[in-house]
PDB file of C-alpha atoms in Angstrom:
ATOM      1  CA  MET A   1     -21.327  13.270 -35.308  1.00  0.00           C
ATOM      2  CA  LYS A   2     -19.814  10.919 -32.751  1.00  0.00           C
ATOM      3  CA  LYS A   3     -16.222   9.866 -33.368  1.00  0.00           C
ATOM      4  CA  ILE A   4     -15.787   6.074 -33.184  1.00  0.00           C
ATOM      5  CA  SER A   5     -12.590   4.974 -31.509  1.00  0.00           C
ATOM      6  CA  HIS A   6     -10.016   2.887 -33.342  1.00  0.00           C
ATOM      7  CA  GLN A   7     -10.345   0.109 -30.733  1.00  0.00           C
ATOM      8  CA  LYS A   8     -14.094  -0.213 -31.273  1.00  0.00           C
ATOM      9  CA  ILE A   9     -13.589  -0.440 -35.015  1.00  0.00           C
ATOM     10  CA  MET A  10     -10.919  -3.119 -34.554  1.00  0.00           C
ATOM     11  CA  VAL A  11     -13.192  -5.118 -32.212  1.00  0.00           C
ATOM     12  CA  PHE A  12     -16.029  -4.862 -34.734  1.00  0.00           C
ATOM     13  CA  TYR A  13     -13.781  -6.113 -37.556  1.00  0.00           C
ATOM     14  CA  ALA A  14     -12.438  -8.912 -35.355  1.00  0.00           C
ATOM     15  CA  ILE A  15     -15.960 -10.063 -34.525  1.00  0.00           C
ATOM     16  CA  LEU A  16     -16.978  -9.761 -38.181  1.00  0.00           C
ATOM     17  CA  PHE A  17     -13.927 -11.807 -39.213  1.00  0.00           C
ATOM     18  CA  ILE A  18     -14.665 -14.505 -36.626  1.00  0.00           C
ATOM     19  CA  SER A  19     -18.299 -14.645 -37.791  1.00  0.00           C
ATOM     20  CA  PHE A  20     -17.113 -15.029 -41.376  1.00  0.00           C
ATOM     21  CA  LEU A  21     -14.755 -17.853 -40.391  1.00  0.00           C
ATOM     22  CA  MET A  22     -17.480 -19.623 -38.468  1.00  0.00           C
ATOM     23  CA  ALA A  23     -19.894 -19.372 -41.417  1.00  0.00           C
ATOM     24  CA  PHE A  24     -17.192 -20.543 -43.843  1.00  0.00           C
ATOM     25  CA  SER A  25     -16.265 -23.481 -41.594  1.00  0.00           C
ATOM     26  CA  LEU A  26     -19.943 -24.526 -41.336  1.00  0.00           C
ATOM     27  CA  VAL A  27     -20.310 -24.466 -45.108  1.00  0.00           C
ATOM     28  CA  PHE A  28     -17.049 -26.357 -45.584  1.00  0.00           C
ATOM     29  CA  TYR A  29     -17.988 -28.914 -42.918  1.00  0.00           C
ATOM     30  CA  SER A  30     -21.438 -29.487 -44.419  1.00  0.00           C
ATOM     31  CA  MET A  31     -19.865 -29.989 -47.855  1.00  0.00           C
ATOM     32  CA  GLN A  32     -17.439 -32.518 -46.449  1.00  0.00           C
ATOM     33  CA  HIS A  33     -19.745 -34.408 -44.033  1.00  0.00           C
ATOM     34  CA  GLY A  34     -23.247 -33.739 -45.273  1.00  0.00           C
ATOM     35  CA  ARG A  35     -25.994 -31.563 -43.816  1.00  0.00           C
ATOM     36  CA  ASP A  36     -27.517 -34.317 -41.657  1.00  0.00           C
ATOM     37  CA  THR A  37     -24.263 -34.831 -39.732  1.00  0.00           C
ATOM     38  CA  LEU A  38     -23.886 -31.077 -39.252  1.00  0.00           C
ATOM     39  CA  ALA A  39     -27.440 -30.706 -37.924  1.00  0.00           C
ATOM     40  CA  GLU A  40     -26.935 -33.689 -35.594  1.00  0.00           C
ATOM     41  CA  ARG A  41     -23.733 -32.257 -34.127  1.00  0.00           C
ATOM     42  CA  MET A  42     -25.191 -28.754 -33.803  1.00  0.00           C
ATOM     43  CA  LYS A  43     -27.821 -30.127 -31.401  1.00  0.00           C
ATOM     44  CA  ASP A  44     -25.072 -31.427 -29.123  1.00  0.00           C
ATOM     45  CA  THR A  45     -23.233 -28.105 -28.813  1.00  0.00           C
ATOM     46  CA  ALA A  46     -22.152 -27.848 -25.175  1.00  0.00           C
ATOM     47  CA  TYR A  47     -22.026 -24.082 -24.910  1.00  0.00           C
ATOM     48  CA  LEU A  48     -23.270 -21.125 -26.881  1.00  0.00           C
ATOM     49  CA  SER A  49     -22.368 -17.506 -27.007  1.00  0.00           C
ATOM     50  CA  ARG A  50     -24.113 -14.515 -28.514  1.00  0.00           C
ATOM     51  CA  PHE A  51     -22.928 -11.070 -29.483  1.00  0.00           C
ATOM     52  CA  TYR A  52     -25.296  -8.133 -29.400  1.00  0.00           C
ATOM     53  CA  PHE A  53     -24.020  -5.512 -31.819  1.00  0.00           C
ATOM     54  CA  THR A  54     -26.592  -2.757 -31.563  1.00  0.00           C
ATOM     55  CA  SER A  55     -27.209  -2.603 -27.825  1.00  0.00           C
ATOM     56  CA  ASN A  56     -26.673  -4.464 -24.608  1.00  0.00           C
ATOM     57  CA  PRO A  57     -29.487  -6.896 -23.798  1.00  0.00           C
ATOM     58  CA  SER A  58     -31.414  -6.320 -20.602  1.00  0.00           C
ATOM     59  CA  ILE A  59     -29.700  -8.738 -18.248  1.00  0.00           C
ATOM     60  CA  GLU A  60     -29.667  -8.741 -14.482  1.00  0.00           C
ATOM     61  CA  GLY A  61     -26.012  -8.817 -13.391  1.00  0.00           C
ATOM     62  CA  PRO A  62     -23.525  -9.629 -12.125  1.00  0.00           C
ATOM     63  CA  PHE A  63     -21.169  -9.064 -15.024  1.00  0.00           C
ATOM     64  CA  TYR A  64     -17.496  -9.870 -15.299  1.00  0.00           C
ATOM     65  CA  GLY A  65     -15.791  -6.747 -16.531  1.00  0.00           C
ATOM     66  CA  ASN A  66     -16.921  -3.176 -16.996  1.00  0.00           C
ATOM     67  CA  GLU A  67     -20.727  -2.996 -16.861  1.00  0.00           C
ATOM     68  CA  LYS A  68     -20.628  -0.052 -19.284  1.00  0.00           C
ATOM     69  CA  ALA A  69     -18.720  -1.978 -21.985  1.00  0.00           C
ATOM     70  CA  GLY A  70     -20.278  -1.692 -25.424  1.00  0.00           C
ATOM     71  CA  ILE A  71     -20.280  -5.432 -26.169  1.00  0.00           C
ATOM     72  CA  THR A  72     -21.826  -8.168 -24.024  1.00  0.00           C
ATOM     73  CA  LEU A  73     -20.728 -11.782 -24.414  1.00  0.00           C
ATOM     74  CA  ILE A  74     -23.267 -14.169 -22.999  1.00  0.00           C
ATOM     75  CA  ALA A  75     -21.854 -17.644 -22.451  1.00  0.00           C
ATOM     76  CA  PHE A  76     -24.077 -20.631 -21.800  1.00  0.00           C
ATOM     77  CA  THR A  77     -21.859 -23.129 -20.003  1.00  0.00           C
ATOM     78  CA  ASP A  78     -22.204 -26.393 -18.130  1.00  0.00           C
ATOM     79  CA  ALA A  79     -19.822 -27.185 -15.261  1.00  0.00           C
ATOM     80  CA  GLY A  80     -19.766 -30.861 -16.281  1.00  0.00           C
ATOM     81  CA  SER A  81     -18.886 -30.202 -19.924  1.00  0.00           C
ATOM     82  CA  GLU A  82     -15.393 -30.596 -21.342  1.00  0.00           C
ATOM     83  CA  ALA A  83     -16.206 -28.025 -24.043  1.00  0.00           C
ATOM     84  CA  SER A  84     -17.138 -25.483 -21.379  1.00  0.00           C
ATOM     85  CA  ARG A  85     -13.903 -26.175 -19.511  1.00  0.00           C
ATOM     86  CA  ALA A  86     -11.974 -25.831 -22.765  1.00  0.00           C
ATOM     87  CA  PHE A  87     -13.679 -22.478 -23.373  1.00  0.00           C
ATOM     88  CA  LEU A  88     -12.623 -21.277 -19.915  1.00  0.00           C
ATOM     89  CA  GLN A  89      -9.049 -22.532 -20.265  1.00  0.00           C
ATOM     90  CA  ASP A  90      -8.318 -21.838 -23.945  1.00  0.00           C
ATOM     91  CA  ILE A  91     -10.545 -18.994 -25.173  1.00  0.00           C
ATOM     92  CA  PHE A  92     -11.553 -16.976 -22.126  1.00  0.00           C
ATOM     93  CA  PRO A  93      -8.013 -15.892 -21.073  1.00  0.00           C
ATOM     94  CA  SER A  94      -7.521 -14.133 -24.419  1.00  0.00           C
ATOM     95  CA  LEU A  95     -10.917 -12.476 -24.216  1.00  0.00           C
ATOM     96  CA  ASP A  96     -10.157 -11.360 -20.680  1.00  0.00           C
ATOM     97  CA  LYS A  97      -6.717 -10.003 -21.519  1.00  0.00           C
ATOM     98  CA  ASP A  98      -7.534  -8.283 -24.814  1.00  0.00           C
ATOM     99  CA  TYR A  99     -11.148  -7.145 -24.436  1.00  0.00           C
ATOM    100  CA  ILE A 100     -12.560  -7.436 -20.916  1.00  0.00           C
ATOM    101  CA  ARG A 101      -9.688  -5.749 -19.075  1.00  0.00           C
ATOM    102  CA  ALA A 102      -9.581  -3.086 -21.797  1.00  0.00           C
ATOM    103  CA  GLY A 103     -13.208  -2.247 -21.005  1.00  0.00           C
ATOM    104  CA  LEU A 104     -14.516  -3.169 -24.453  1.00  0.00           C
ATOM    105  CA  LEU A 105     -16.369  -6.359 -23.514  1.00  0.00           C
ATOM    106  CA  LYS A 106     -18.353  -7.539 -20.539  1.00  0.00           C
ATOM    107  CA  PHE A 107     -18.946 -11.218 -19.845  1.00  0.00           C
ATOM    108  CA  TYR A 108     -22.201 -12.680 -18.584  1.00  0.00           C
ATOM    109  CA  HIS A 109     -22.750 -16.301 -17.686  1.00  0.00           C
ATOM    110  CA  LYS A 110     -26.000 -18.187 -18.082  1.00  0.00           C
ATOM    111  CA  PRO A 111     -26.299 -21.847 -17.148  1.00  0.00           C
ATOM    112  CA  TYR A 112     -26.754 -24.311 -19.990  1.00  0.00           C
ATOM    113  CA  ILE A 113     -29.887 -25.959 -18.650  1.00  0.00           C
ATOM    114  CA  THR A 114     -32.944 -27.426 -20.309  1.00  0.00           C
ATOM    115  CA  PHE A 115     -36.456 -28.062 -19.053  1.00  0.00           C
ATOM    116  CA  GLN A 116     -35.541 -31.764 -19.099  1.00  0.00           C
ATOM    117  CA  ASP A 117     -32.610 -31.092 -16.740  1.00  0.00           C
ATOM    118  CA  ILE A 118     -34.991 -29.346 -14.349  1.00  0.00           C
ATOM    119  CA  LEU A 119     -37.459 -32.237 -14.451  1.00  0.00           C
ATOM    120  CA  GLU A 120     -34.690 -34.822 -13.905  1.00  0.00           C
ATOM    121  CA  ARG A 121     -32.972 -32.772 -11.164  1.00  0.00           C
ATOM    122  CA  ASN A 122     -29.599 -33.873 -12.607  1.00  0.00           C
ATOM    123  CA  GLY A 123     -26.083 -32.400 -12.187  1.00  0.00           C
ATOM    124  CA  LYS A 124     -26.740 -29.483 -14.539  1.00  0.00           C
ATOM    125  CA  PHE A 125     -29.766 -28.625 -12.423  1.00  0.00           C
ATOM    126  CA  GLU A 126     -27.734 -28.723  -9.193  1.00  0.00           C
ATOM    127  CA  ASP A 127     -24.950 -26.579 -10.622  1.00  0.00           C
ATOM    128  CA  ALA A 128     -27.409 -24.016 -11.998  1.00  0.00           C
ATOM    129  CA  MET A 129     -29.276 -23.877  -8.687  1.00  0.00           C
ATOM    130  CA  THR A 130     -26.000 -23.400  -6.818  1.00  0.00           C
ATOM    131  CA  LEU A 131     -24.906 -20.532  -9.064  1.00  0.00           C
ATOM    132  CA  GLU A 132     -28.335 -18.847  -8.818  1.00  0.00           C
ATOM    133  CA  CYS A 133     -28.118 -19.036  -5.026  1.00  0.00           C
ATOM    134  CA  ILE A 134     -24.585 -17.614  -5.082  1.00  0.00           C
ATOM    135  CA  LYS A 135     -25.878 -14.790  -7.292  1.00  0.00           C
ATOM    136  CA  THR A 136     -28.508 -14.087  -4.632  1.00  0.00           C
ATOM    137  CA  LEU A 137     -26.367 -14.554  -1.521  1.00  0.00           C
ATOM    138  CA  LYS A 138     -22.899 -13.329  -2.582  1.00  0.00           C
ATOM    139  CA  SER A 139     -23.122 -11.678  -5.983  1.00  0.00           C
ATOM    140  CA  LYS A 140     -19.588 -10.215  -5.697  1.00  0.00           C
ATOM    141  CA  GLU A 141     -18.266 -13.779  -5.348  1.00  0.00           C
ATOM    142  CA  TYR A 142     -20.263 -15.104  -8.315  1.00  0.00           C
ATOM    143  CA  TYR A 143     -17.494 -15.115 -10.926  1.00  0.00           C
ATOM    144  CA  PRO A 144     -14.691 -16.410  -8.675  1.00  0.00           C
ATOM    145  CA  ILE A 145     -17.032 -19.266  -7.666  1.00  0.00           C
ATOM    146  CA  TYR A 146     -18.185 -19.820 -11.258  1.00  0.00           C
ATOM    147  CA  PHE A 147     -14.594 -19.986 -12.551  1.00  0.00           C
ATOM    148  CA  GLU A 148     -13.637 -22.327  -9.696  1.00  0.00           C
ATOM    149  CA  MET A 149     -16.579 -24.657 -10.356  1.00  0.00           C
ATOM    150  CA  LEU A 150     -15.907 -24.764 -14.063  1.00  0.00           C
ATOM    151  CA  SER A 151     -12.135 -25.146 -13.999  1.00  0.00           C
ATOM    152  CA  LYS A 152     -11.556 -27.311 -10.960  1.00  0.00           C
ATOM    153  CA  GLY A 153     -14.760 -29.298 -10.761  1.00  0.00           C
ATOM    154  CA  ILE A 154     -14.817 -29.022  -6.957  1.00  0.00           C
ATOM    155  CA  THR A 155     -17.705 -30.222  -4.820  1.00  0.00           C
ATOM    156  CA  ILE A 156     -20.387 -27.784  -3.804  1.00  0.00           C
ATOM    157  CA  ARG A 157     -19.620 -28.320  -0.112  1.00  0.00           C
ATOM    158  CA  LYS A 158     -15.930 -27.466  -0.643  1.00  0.00           C
ATOM    159  CA  MET A 159     -16.860 -24.412  -2.681  1.00  0.00           C
ATOM    160  CA  LEU A 160     -19.174 -23.165   0.085  1.00  0.00           C
ATOM    161  CA  GLU A 161     -16.353 -23.583   2.617  1.00  0.00           C
ATOM    162  CA  ASN A 162     -13.777 -21.848   0.395  1.00  0.00           C
ATOM    163  CA  HIS A 163     -15.966 -18.775  -0.085  1.00  0.00           C
ATOM    164  CA  GLN A 164     -17.484 -18.725   3.387  1.00  0.00           C
ATOM    165  CA  VAL A 165     -21.080 -19.020   2.215  1.00  0.00           C
ATOM    166  CA  ASP A 166     -23.483 -19.544   5.110  1.00  0.00           C
ATOM    167  CA  VAL A 167     -24.812 -23.096   4.752  1.00  0.00           C
ATOM    168  CA  ASP A 168     -28.217 -22.329   6.328  1.00  0.00           C
ATOM    169  CA  SER A 169     -28.819 -19.382   3.969  1.00  0.00           C
ATOM    170  CA  TYR A 170     -27.634 -21.516   1.048  1.00  0.00           C
ATOM    171  CA  ASN A 171     -30.009 -24.378   1.925  1.00  0.00           C
ATOM    172  CA  GLU A 172     -32.900 -21.944   2.345  1.00  0.00           C
ATOM    173  CA  CYS A 173     -32.119 -20.444  -1.042  1.00  0.00           C
ATOM    174  CA  MET A 174     -31.892 -23.863  -2.705  1.00  0.00           C
ATOM    175  CA  TYR A 175     -35.454 -24.697  -1.689  1.00  0.00           C
ATOM    176  CA  GLY A 176     -36.924 -21.299  -2.521  1.00  0.00           C
ATOM    177  CA  ASN A 177     -39.299 -20.569  -5.388  1.00  0.00           C
ATOM    178  CA  GLU A 178     -37.350 -17.504  -6.525  1.00  0.00           C
ATOM    179  CA  VAL A 179     -34.314 -19.527  -7.654  1.00  0.00           C
ATOM    180  CA  MET A 180     -36.494 -22.132  -9.342  1.00  0.00           C
ATOM    181  CA  GLY A 181     -38.250 -19.327 -11.243  1.00  0.00           C
ATOM    182  CA  ALA A 182     -34.870 -18.019 -12.401  1.00  0.00           C
ATOM    183  CA  LEU A 183     -33.935 -21.484 -13.698  1.00  0.00           C
ATOM    184  CA  TYR A 184     -37.166 -21.770 -15.648  1.00  0.00           C
ATOM    185  CA  LYS A 185     -36.475 -18.320 -17.096  1.00  0.00           C
ATOM    186  CA  ASN A 186     -32.982 -19.445 -18.203  1.00  0.00           C
ATOM    187  CA  ALA A 187     -33.974 -22.905 -19.470  1.00  0.00           C
ATOM    188  CA  LEU A 188     -33.371 -23.577 -23.154  1.00  0.00           C
TER     189      LEU A 188
END
């Protein structure tokens, strides 16, 4: 029988405890504000995350952290969202320090984009297209660029200059069908 490490057990209990607190807070909130208000606010959630307990989902990298980590955190974020920036500034540093660097957790980003965003070709669409092109052109630079876009809100042109991304290759990627297919695959 396989011996389970103490760290894995502690991570499991921490996740279980957080899940319990989230469920309790939803019940308490719905009691205080009514179910209609809760359902209305749930629709406007700016980012989502999922934990996969039994196995890692099949995701095409890149990952932030050890690719062999037993737990995958998938974060749906939007570069224009204050909640996503708050996640990166307030929550992510603790996850990085305590779990990612310890090799227990790997982080994977997916853009928070809807089919409506794709049809409108709005800011979420542009940010998601940019990150998909970076994933294609410079996958090792994906997370430094992602963190920079989310935390600093810099322009795409400045980001391309900072990370020495070839503008011609970037423009070619932006108008390619492969990236658009990836966006449709990720759309919520």
